[in-house]
Coordinates of C-alpha atoms and ligand atoms in Angstrom, one line a residue:
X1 CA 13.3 -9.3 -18.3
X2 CA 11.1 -11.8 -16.8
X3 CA 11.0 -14.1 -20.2
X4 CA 14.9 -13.9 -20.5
X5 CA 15.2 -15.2 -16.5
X6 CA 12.7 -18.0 -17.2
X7 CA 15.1 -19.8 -19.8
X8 CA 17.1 -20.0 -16.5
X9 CA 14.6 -20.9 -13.6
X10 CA 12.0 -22.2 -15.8
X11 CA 8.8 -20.7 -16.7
X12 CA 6.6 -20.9 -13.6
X13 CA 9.5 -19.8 -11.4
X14 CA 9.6 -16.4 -12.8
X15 CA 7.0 -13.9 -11.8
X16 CA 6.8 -10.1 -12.7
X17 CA 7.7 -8.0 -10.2
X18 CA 4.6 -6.1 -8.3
X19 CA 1.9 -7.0 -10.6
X20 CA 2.1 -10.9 -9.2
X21 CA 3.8 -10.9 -6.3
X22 CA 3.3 -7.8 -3.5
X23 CA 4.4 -9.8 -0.6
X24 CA 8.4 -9.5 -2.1
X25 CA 7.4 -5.5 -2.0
X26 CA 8.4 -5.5 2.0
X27 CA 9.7 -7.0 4.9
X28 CA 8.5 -6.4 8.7
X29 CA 9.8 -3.0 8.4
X30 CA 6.7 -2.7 6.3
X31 CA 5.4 -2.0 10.3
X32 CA 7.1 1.7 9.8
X33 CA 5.6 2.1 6.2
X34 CA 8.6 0.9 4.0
X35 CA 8.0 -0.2 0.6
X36 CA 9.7 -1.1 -2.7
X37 CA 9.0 -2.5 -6.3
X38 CA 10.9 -5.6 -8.0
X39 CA 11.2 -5.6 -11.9
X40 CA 11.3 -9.5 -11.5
X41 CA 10.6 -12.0 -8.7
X42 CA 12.7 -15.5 -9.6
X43 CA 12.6 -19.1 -7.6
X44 CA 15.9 -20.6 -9.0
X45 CA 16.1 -24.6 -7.4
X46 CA 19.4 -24.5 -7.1
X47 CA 23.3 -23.2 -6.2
X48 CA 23.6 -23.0 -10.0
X49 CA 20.5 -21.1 -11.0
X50 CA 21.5 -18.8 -8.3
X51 CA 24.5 -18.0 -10.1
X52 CA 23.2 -17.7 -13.6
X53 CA 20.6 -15.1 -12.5
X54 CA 23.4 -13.1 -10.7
X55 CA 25.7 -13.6 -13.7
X56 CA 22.3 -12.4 -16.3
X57 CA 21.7 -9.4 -13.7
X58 CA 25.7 -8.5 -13.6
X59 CA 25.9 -8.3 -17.1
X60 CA 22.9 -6.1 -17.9
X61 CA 23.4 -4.1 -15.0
X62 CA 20.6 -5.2 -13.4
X63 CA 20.3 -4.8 -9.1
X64 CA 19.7 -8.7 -7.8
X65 CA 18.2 -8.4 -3.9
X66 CA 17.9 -11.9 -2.2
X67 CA 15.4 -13.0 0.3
X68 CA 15.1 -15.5 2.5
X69 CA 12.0 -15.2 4.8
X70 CA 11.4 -11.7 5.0
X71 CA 11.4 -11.3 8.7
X72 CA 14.0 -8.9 8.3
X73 CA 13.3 -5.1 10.3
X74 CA 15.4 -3.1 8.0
X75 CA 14.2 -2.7 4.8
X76 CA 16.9 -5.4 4.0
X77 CA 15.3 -7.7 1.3
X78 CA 13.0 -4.6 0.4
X79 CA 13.5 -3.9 -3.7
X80 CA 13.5 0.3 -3.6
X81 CA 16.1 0.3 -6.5
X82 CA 14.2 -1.6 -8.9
X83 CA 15.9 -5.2 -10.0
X84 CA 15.4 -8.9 -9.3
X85 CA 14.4 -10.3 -6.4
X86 CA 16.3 -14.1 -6.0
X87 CA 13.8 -15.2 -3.7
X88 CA 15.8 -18.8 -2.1
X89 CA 13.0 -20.5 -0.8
X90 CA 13.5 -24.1 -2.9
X91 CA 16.9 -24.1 -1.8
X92 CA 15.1 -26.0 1.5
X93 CA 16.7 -29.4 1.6
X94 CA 18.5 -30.5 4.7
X95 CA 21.7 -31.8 2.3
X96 CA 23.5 -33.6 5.6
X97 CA 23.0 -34.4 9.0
X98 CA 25.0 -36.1 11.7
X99 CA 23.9 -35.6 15.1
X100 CA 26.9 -37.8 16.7
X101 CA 28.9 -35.4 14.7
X102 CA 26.9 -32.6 15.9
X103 CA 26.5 -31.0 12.7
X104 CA 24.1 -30.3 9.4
X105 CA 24.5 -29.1 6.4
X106 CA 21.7 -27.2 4.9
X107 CA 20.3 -25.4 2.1
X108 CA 20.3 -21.6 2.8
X109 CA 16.1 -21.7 2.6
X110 CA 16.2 -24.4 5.6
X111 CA 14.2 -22.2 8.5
X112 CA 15.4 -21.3 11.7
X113 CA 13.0 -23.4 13.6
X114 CA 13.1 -26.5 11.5
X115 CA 17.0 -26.6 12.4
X116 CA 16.1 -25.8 16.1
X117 CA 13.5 -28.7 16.1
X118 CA 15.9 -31.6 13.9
X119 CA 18.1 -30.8 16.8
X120 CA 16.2 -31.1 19.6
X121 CA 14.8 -34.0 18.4
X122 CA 18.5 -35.7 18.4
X123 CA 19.6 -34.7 22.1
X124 CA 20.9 -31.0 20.4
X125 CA 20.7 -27.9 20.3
X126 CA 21.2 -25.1 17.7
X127 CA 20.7 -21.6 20.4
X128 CA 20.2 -18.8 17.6
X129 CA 16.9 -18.0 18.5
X130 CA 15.6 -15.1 16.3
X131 CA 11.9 -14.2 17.7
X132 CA 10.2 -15.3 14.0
X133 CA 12.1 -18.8 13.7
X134 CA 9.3 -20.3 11.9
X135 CA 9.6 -18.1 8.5
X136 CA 13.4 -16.8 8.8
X137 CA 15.8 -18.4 6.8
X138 CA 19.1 -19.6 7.8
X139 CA 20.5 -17.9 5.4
X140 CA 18.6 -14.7 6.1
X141 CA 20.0 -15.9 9.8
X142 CA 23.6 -15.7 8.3
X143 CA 23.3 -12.7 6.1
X144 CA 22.0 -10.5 9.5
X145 CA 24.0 -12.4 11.8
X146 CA 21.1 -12.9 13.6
X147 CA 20.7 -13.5 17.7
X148 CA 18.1 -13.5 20.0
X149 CA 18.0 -14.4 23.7
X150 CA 20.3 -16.8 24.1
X151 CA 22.9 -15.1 22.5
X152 CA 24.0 -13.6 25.7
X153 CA 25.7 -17.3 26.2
X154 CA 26.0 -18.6 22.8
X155 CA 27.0 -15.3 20.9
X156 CA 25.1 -15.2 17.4
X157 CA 24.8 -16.7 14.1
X158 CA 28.6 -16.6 13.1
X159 CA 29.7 -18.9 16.2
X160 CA 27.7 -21.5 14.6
X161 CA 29.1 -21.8 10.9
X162 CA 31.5 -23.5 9.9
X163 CA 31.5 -23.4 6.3
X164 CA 29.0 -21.7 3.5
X165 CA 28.8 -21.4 -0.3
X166 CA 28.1 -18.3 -1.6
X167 CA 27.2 -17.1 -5.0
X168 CA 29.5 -13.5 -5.7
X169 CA 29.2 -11.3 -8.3
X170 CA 29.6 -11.4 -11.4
X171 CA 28.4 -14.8 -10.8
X172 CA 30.6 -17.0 -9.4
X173 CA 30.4 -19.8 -6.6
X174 CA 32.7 -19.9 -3.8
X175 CA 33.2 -22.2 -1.1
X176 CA 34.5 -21.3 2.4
X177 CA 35.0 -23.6 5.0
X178 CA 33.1 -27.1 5.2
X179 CA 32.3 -29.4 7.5
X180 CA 36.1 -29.1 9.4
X181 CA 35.5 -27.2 12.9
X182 CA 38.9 -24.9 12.7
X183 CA 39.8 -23.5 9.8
X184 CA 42.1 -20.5 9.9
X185 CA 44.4 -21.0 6.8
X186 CA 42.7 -17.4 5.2
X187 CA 40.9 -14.8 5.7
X188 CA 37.2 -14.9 8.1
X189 CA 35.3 -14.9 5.1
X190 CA 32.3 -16.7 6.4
X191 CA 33.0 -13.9 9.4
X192 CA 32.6 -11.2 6.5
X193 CA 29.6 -13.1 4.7
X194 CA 28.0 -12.7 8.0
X195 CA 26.2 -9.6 8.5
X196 CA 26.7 -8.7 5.0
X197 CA 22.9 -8.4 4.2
X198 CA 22.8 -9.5 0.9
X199 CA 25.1 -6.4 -0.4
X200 CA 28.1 -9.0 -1.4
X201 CA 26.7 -12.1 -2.9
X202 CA 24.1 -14.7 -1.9
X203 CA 24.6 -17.7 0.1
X204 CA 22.6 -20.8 -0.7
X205 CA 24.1 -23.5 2.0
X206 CA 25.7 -23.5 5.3
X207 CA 27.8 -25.6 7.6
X208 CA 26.1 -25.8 11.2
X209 CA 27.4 -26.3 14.0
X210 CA 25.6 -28.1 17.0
X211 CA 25.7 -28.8 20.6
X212 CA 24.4 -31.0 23.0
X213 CA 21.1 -30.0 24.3
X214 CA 21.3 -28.8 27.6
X215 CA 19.4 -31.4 30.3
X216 CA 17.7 -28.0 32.5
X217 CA 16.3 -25.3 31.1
X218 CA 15.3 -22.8 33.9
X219 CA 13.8 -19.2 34.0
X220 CA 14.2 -16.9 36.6
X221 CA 11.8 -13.7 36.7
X222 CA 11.8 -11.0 39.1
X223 CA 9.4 -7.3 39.0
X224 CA 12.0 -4.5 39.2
X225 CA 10.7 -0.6 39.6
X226 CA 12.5 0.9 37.2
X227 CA 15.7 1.2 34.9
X228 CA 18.0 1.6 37.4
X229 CA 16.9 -1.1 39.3
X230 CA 17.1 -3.5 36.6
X231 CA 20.6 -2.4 35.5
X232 CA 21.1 -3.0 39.6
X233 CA 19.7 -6.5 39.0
X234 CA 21.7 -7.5 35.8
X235 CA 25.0 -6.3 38.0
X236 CA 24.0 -8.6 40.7
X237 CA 22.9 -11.5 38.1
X238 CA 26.5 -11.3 37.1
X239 CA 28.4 -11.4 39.9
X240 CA 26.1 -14.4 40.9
X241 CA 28.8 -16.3 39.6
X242 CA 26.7 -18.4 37.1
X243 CA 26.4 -17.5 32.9
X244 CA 23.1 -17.1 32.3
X245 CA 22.1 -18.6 28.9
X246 CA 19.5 -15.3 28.6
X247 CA 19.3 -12.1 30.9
X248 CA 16.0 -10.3 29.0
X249 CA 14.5 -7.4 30.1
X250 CA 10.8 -5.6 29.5
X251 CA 10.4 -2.3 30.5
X252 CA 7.1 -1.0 32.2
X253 CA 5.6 0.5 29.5
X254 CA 5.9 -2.8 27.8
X255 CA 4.5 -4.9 30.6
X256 CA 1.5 -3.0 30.7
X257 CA 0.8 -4.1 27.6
X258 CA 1.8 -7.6 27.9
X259 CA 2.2 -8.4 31.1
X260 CA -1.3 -10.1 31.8
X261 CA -0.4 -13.0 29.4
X262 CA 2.4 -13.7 31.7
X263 CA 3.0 -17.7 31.9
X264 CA 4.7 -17.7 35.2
X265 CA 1.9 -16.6 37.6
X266 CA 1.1 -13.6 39.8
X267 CA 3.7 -11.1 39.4
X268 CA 4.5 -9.1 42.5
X269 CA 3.8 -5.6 41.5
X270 CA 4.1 -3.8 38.4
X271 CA 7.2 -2.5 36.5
X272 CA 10.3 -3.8 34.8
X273 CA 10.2 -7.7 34.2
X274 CA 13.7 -9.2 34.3
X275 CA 14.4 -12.6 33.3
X276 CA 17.4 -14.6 33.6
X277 CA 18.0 -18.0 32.8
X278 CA 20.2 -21.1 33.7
X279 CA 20.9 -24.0 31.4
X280 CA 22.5 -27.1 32.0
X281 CA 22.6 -27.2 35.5
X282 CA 19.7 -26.6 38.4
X283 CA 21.6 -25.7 41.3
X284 CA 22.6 -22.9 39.5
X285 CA 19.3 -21.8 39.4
X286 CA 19.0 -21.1 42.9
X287 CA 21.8 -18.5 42.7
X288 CA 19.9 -16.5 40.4
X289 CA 17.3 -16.7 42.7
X290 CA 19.2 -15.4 45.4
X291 CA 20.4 -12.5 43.3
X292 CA 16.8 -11.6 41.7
X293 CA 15.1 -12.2 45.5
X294 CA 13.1 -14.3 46.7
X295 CA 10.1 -13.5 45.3
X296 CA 11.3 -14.3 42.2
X297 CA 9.3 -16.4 39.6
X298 CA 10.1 -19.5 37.7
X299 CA 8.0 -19.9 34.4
X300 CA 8.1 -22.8 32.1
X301 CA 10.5 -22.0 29.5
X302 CA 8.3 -23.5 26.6
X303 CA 5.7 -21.1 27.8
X304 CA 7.7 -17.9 29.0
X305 CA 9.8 -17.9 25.3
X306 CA 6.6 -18.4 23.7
X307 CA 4.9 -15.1 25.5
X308 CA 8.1 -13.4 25.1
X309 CA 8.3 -14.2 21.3
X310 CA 4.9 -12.6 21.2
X311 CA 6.0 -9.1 23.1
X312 CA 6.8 -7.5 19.1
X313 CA 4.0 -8.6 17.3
X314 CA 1.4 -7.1 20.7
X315 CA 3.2 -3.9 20.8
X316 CA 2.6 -3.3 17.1
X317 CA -1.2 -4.1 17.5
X318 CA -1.2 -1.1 20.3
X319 CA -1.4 1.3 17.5
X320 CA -0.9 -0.2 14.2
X321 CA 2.3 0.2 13.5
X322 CA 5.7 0.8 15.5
X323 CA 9.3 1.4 14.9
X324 CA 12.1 -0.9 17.1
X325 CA 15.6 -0.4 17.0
X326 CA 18.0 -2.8 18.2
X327 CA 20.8 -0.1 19.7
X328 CA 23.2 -1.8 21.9
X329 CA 24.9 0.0 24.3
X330 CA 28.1 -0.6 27.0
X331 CA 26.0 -2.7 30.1
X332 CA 26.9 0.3 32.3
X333 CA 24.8 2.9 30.4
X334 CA 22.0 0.6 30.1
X335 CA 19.7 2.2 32.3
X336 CA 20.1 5.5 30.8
X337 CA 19.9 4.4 27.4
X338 CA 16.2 2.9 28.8
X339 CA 15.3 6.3 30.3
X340 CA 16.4 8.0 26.8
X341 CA 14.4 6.0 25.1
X342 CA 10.9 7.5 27.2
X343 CA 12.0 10.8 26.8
X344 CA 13.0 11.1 23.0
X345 CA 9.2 9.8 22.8
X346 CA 8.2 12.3 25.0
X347 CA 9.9 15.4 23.2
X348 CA 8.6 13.8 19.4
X349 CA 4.9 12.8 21.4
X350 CA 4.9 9.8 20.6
X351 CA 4.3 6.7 22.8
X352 CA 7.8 5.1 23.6
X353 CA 8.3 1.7 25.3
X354 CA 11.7 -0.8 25.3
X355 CA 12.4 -4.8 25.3
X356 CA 15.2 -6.4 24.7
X357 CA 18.6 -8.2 25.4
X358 CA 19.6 -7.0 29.0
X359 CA 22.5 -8.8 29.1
X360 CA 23.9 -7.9 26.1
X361 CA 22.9 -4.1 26.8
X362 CA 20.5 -4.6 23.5
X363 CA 17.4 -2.3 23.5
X364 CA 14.7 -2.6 21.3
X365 CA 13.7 1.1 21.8
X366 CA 10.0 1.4 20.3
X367 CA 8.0 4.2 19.1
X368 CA 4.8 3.5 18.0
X369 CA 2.3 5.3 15.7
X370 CA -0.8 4.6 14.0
X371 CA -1.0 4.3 10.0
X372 CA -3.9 7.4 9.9
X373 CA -2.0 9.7 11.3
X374 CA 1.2 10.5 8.9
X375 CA 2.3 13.2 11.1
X376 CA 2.7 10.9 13.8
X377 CA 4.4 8.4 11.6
X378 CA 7.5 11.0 11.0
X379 CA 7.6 11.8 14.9
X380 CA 8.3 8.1 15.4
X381 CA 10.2 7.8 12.9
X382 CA 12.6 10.8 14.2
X383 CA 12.7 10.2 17.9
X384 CA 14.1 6.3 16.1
X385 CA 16.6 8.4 13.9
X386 CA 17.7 10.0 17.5
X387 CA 18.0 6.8 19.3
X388 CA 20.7 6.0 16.8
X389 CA 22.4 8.9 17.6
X390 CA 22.0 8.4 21.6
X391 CA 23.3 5.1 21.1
X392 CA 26.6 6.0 18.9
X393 CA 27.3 9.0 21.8
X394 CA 27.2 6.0 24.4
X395 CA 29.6 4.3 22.8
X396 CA 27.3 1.7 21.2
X397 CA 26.6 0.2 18.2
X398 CA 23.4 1.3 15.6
X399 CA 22.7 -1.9 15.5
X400 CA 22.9 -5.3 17.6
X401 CA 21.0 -7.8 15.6
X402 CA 18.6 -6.8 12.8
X403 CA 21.1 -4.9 10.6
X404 CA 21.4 -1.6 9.1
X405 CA 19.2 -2.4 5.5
X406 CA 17.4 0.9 4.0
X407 CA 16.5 2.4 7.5
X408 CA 19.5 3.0 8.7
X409 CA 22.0 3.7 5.7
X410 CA 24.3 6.5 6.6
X411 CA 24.3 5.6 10.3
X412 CA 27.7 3.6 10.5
X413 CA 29.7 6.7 9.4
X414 CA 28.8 8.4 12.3
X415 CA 29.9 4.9 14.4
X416 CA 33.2 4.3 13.2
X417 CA 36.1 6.8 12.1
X418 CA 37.3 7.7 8.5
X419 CA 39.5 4.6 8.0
X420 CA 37.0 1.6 9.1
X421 CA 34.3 3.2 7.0
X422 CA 37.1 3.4 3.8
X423 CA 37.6 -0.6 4.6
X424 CA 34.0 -1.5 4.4
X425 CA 34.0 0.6 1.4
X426 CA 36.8 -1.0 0.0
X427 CA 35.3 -4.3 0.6
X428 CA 32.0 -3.5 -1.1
X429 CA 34.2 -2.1 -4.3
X430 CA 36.4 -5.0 -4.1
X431 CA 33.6 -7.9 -4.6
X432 CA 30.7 -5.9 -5.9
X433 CA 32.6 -3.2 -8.3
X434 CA 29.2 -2.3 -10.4
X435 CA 27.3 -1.7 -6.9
X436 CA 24.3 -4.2 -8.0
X437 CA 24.5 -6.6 -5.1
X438 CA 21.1 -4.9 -2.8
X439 CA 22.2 -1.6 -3.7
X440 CA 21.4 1.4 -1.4
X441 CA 21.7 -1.4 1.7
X442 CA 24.1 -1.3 4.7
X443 CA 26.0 1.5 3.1
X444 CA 27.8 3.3 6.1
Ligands
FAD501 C1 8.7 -10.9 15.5 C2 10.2 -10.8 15.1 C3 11.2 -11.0 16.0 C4 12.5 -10.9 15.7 N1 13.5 -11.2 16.6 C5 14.8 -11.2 16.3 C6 15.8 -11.4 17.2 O1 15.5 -11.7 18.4 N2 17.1 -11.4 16.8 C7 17.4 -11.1 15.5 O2 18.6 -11.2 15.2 N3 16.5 -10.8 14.6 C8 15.2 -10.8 14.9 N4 14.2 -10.5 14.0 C9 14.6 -10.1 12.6 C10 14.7 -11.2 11.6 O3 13.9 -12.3 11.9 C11 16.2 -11.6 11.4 O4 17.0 -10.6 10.9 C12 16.3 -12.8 10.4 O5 17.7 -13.3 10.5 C13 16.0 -12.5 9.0 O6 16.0 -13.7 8.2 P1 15.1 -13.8 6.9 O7 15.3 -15.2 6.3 O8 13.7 -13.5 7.2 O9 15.8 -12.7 6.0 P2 15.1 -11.5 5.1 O10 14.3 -10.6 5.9 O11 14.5 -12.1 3.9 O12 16.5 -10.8 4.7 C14 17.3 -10.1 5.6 C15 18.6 -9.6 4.9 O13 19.3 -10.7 4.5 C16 19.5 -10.8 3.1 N5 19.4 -12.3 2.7 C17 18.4 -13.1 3.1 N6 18.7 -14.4 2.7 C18 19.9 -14.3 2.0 C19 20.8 -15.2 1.4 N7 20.5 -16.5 1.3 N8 22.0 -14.8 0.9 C20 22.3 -13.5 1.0 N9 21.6 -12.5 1.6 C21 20.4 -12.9 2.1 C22 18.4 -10.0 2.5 O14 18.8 -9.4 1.3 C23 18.3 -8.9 3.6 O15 19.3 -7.9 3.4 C24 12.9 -10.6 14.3 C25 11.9 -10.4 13.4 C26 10.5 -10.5 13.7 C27 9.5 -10.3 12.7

């Protein structure tokens, strides 16, 4: 297998599976334990090499699993069928860019943060803010229709494409959109690219779209007591009158973990931490001050994202390991779906804490557990498996921005009715008939 993909990618870009190469074994979700094993790990250079692996694969019948940075939390790029991994990461030039035409056309290996920085550095902005920007891809960004903070203003990854060419099975490269900023002569393809974790075909460059970089960029914090209180605070944040670019929330059990790295000074008392922020304009921030009180803080931003970035990675070194889901809920159940979150750990015993996207009513409900103690491990791992459940009897959604991948397979069919889950189906049988495209992933 490995010699026969060689001819195509050239000898050094060809790798046997585990032997060589463990780090393709996992993602992050290697944090709850998850692992897999490739038959062949391949570096093609370009859109064309993509293809003639995926063509090879179809043929033999072989699975093809692309990865991009693997910062993924799912299980997403994770190999547990066996197959070739297409790992993209020589598809990393920067083909175009033209900042008075606020746009950039990249290779799908291009990382979040570069694209952040090459815009910021020409008076824009690119707001998809994923909390590992430095080693997710953009095409990872596309293929999770990733978010992240900011996405309360800016919505997530799909806002910001415009075009994207994608290698689909058995091998074939297709083109949607371009550089053109409306486009609505067929189909949302790039809409059903997005999100589609790999299981329909792999994208290797993408259309962005850019904006202006706002002038102000100002954080508002306030100490809340409890969940109720900061669903209370989002309400008022809202009827402020102002769109926050970011309403974040970390919930007590978190803070006591974090909160003595926080950048904006003393905090007044302990409990939840809610941030809001204003771009653009400063006047505006005053209104948020008003509705968080006045005793409300105002970080740096550099600083405050930067500590908030960190939140994951601190909780995880509380015990080793943790599972975070990314439930979203309707904003009005917010604060019981926080409160749920503590007592599913309580009845499974193990310790439960939540972060997340307040605004958006996206929890990262976390249960951690330590990697000697198994038993713990499957307690964590269940009270997880309920908070899906708690957040599908809400009326939310399993997932808000990591994706469904391995760990959550099955879940969608209890989200959706009979007939949605036939058209995702039908979709998935449509462009992947043999099933080879990341099998076993984001099936509902
Ligand atoms: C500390 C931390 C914080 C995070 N915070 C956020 C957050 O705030 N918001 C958020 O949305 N996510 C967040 N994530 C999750 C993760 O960073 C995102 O899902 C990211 O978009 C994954 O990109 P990646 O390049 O690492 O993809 P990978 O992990 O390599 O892959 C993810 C999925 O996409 C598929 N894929 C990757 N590249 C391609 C491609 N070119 N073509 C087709 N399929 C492809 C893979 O098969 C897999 O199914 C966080 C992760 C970490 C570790």
């Amino acid at each position: 297998l490995r010699r026969d993909l060689a001819r195509i990618v050239g000898d050094e870009f060809a790798l046997e599976g585990n032997t060589q190469n463990r780090r393709f074994a996992h993602d992050m979700s290697d944090r709850s334990g998850l692992r897999g094993r490739a038959d062949a790990v391949v570096f093609p250079a370009n859109t064309e090499q993509v293809a003639a692996v995926v063509a090879w694969s179809y043929s033999r019948g072989v699975p093809v699993i692309p990865r991009g940075g693997g910062t993924g939390y799912t299980g997403g790029s994770t190999p547990i069928h066996g197959g070739v991994i297409i790992a993209l990461e020589r598809l990393c030039a920067v083909h175009a860019f033209d900042p008075l035409l606020w746009r950039m056309h990249v290779g799908c290996a291009v990382t979040t943060a570069r694209v952040q920085r090459l815009a910021r550095e020409n008076g824009l902005y690119f707001p998809v803010d994923p909390g590992a920007a430095e080693e997710s891809q953009i095409g990872g960004n596309v293929a999770t229709n990733a978010g992240g903070p900011h996405c309360f203003k800016y919505g997530t990854m799909r806002a910001w494409i415009t075009g994207l060419t994608a290698v689909l099975p058995p091998g074939d490269i297709a083109s949607f959109g371009g550089p053109v900023r409306k486009d609505v002569s067929g189909y949302d393809l790039i809409g059903l690219m997005s999100g589609s974790e790999g299981t329909l075909g792999v994208i290797t460059d993408v259309w962005l779209r850019l904006i202006p970089r706002p002038v102000t960029s100002r954080p508002v914090c306030a100490v809340v007591p409890d969940a109720a209180a900061c669903q209370q605070a989002i309400h008022l944040v809202l009827a402020s009158g102002v769109v926050p670019a970011a309403i974040e929330y970390l919930d007590a059990a978190t803070m006591k973990e974090v909160g003595a790295g926080f950048p904006g000074g003393h905090l007044p008392g302990s409990g939840f931490l809610v941030i809001a922020e204003v771009d653009s304009c400063s006047n505006d921030a005053d209104a948020l001050i008003e509705a968080l009180g006045s005793d409300s803080l105002t970080p740096d931003p550099r600083d405050l994202w930067r500590w908030r970035d960190g939140v994951s990675h601190a909780m995880t070194a509380r015990l080793g390991r943790k599972i975070s889901e990314d439930v979203v809920v309707p904003l009005d159940r917010f604060a019981e779906a926080v409160d749920r979150t503590l007592e599913l750990g309580f009845q499974h015993q193990v310790e439960a804490c939540s972060w997340g996207h307040a605004g958006d009513g996206n929890l990262h409900s976390t249960f951690l557990f330590s990697p000697d103690r198994p038993d713990e491990a499957r307690r964590a791992h269940a009270a997880a498996e309920a908070m899906l459940e708690v957040a599908v009897e809400m009326g939310g959604t399993i997932s808000g921005e990591h994706g469904v991948g391995i760990l959550k397979a099955g879940h969608l069919r209890n989200q959706w009715n009979a007939a949605a889950v036939q058209a995702h189906e039908a979709i998935k049988a449509t462009l992947d008939p043999k099933n080879l495209m990341n099998p076993g992933k984001k099936r509902p």
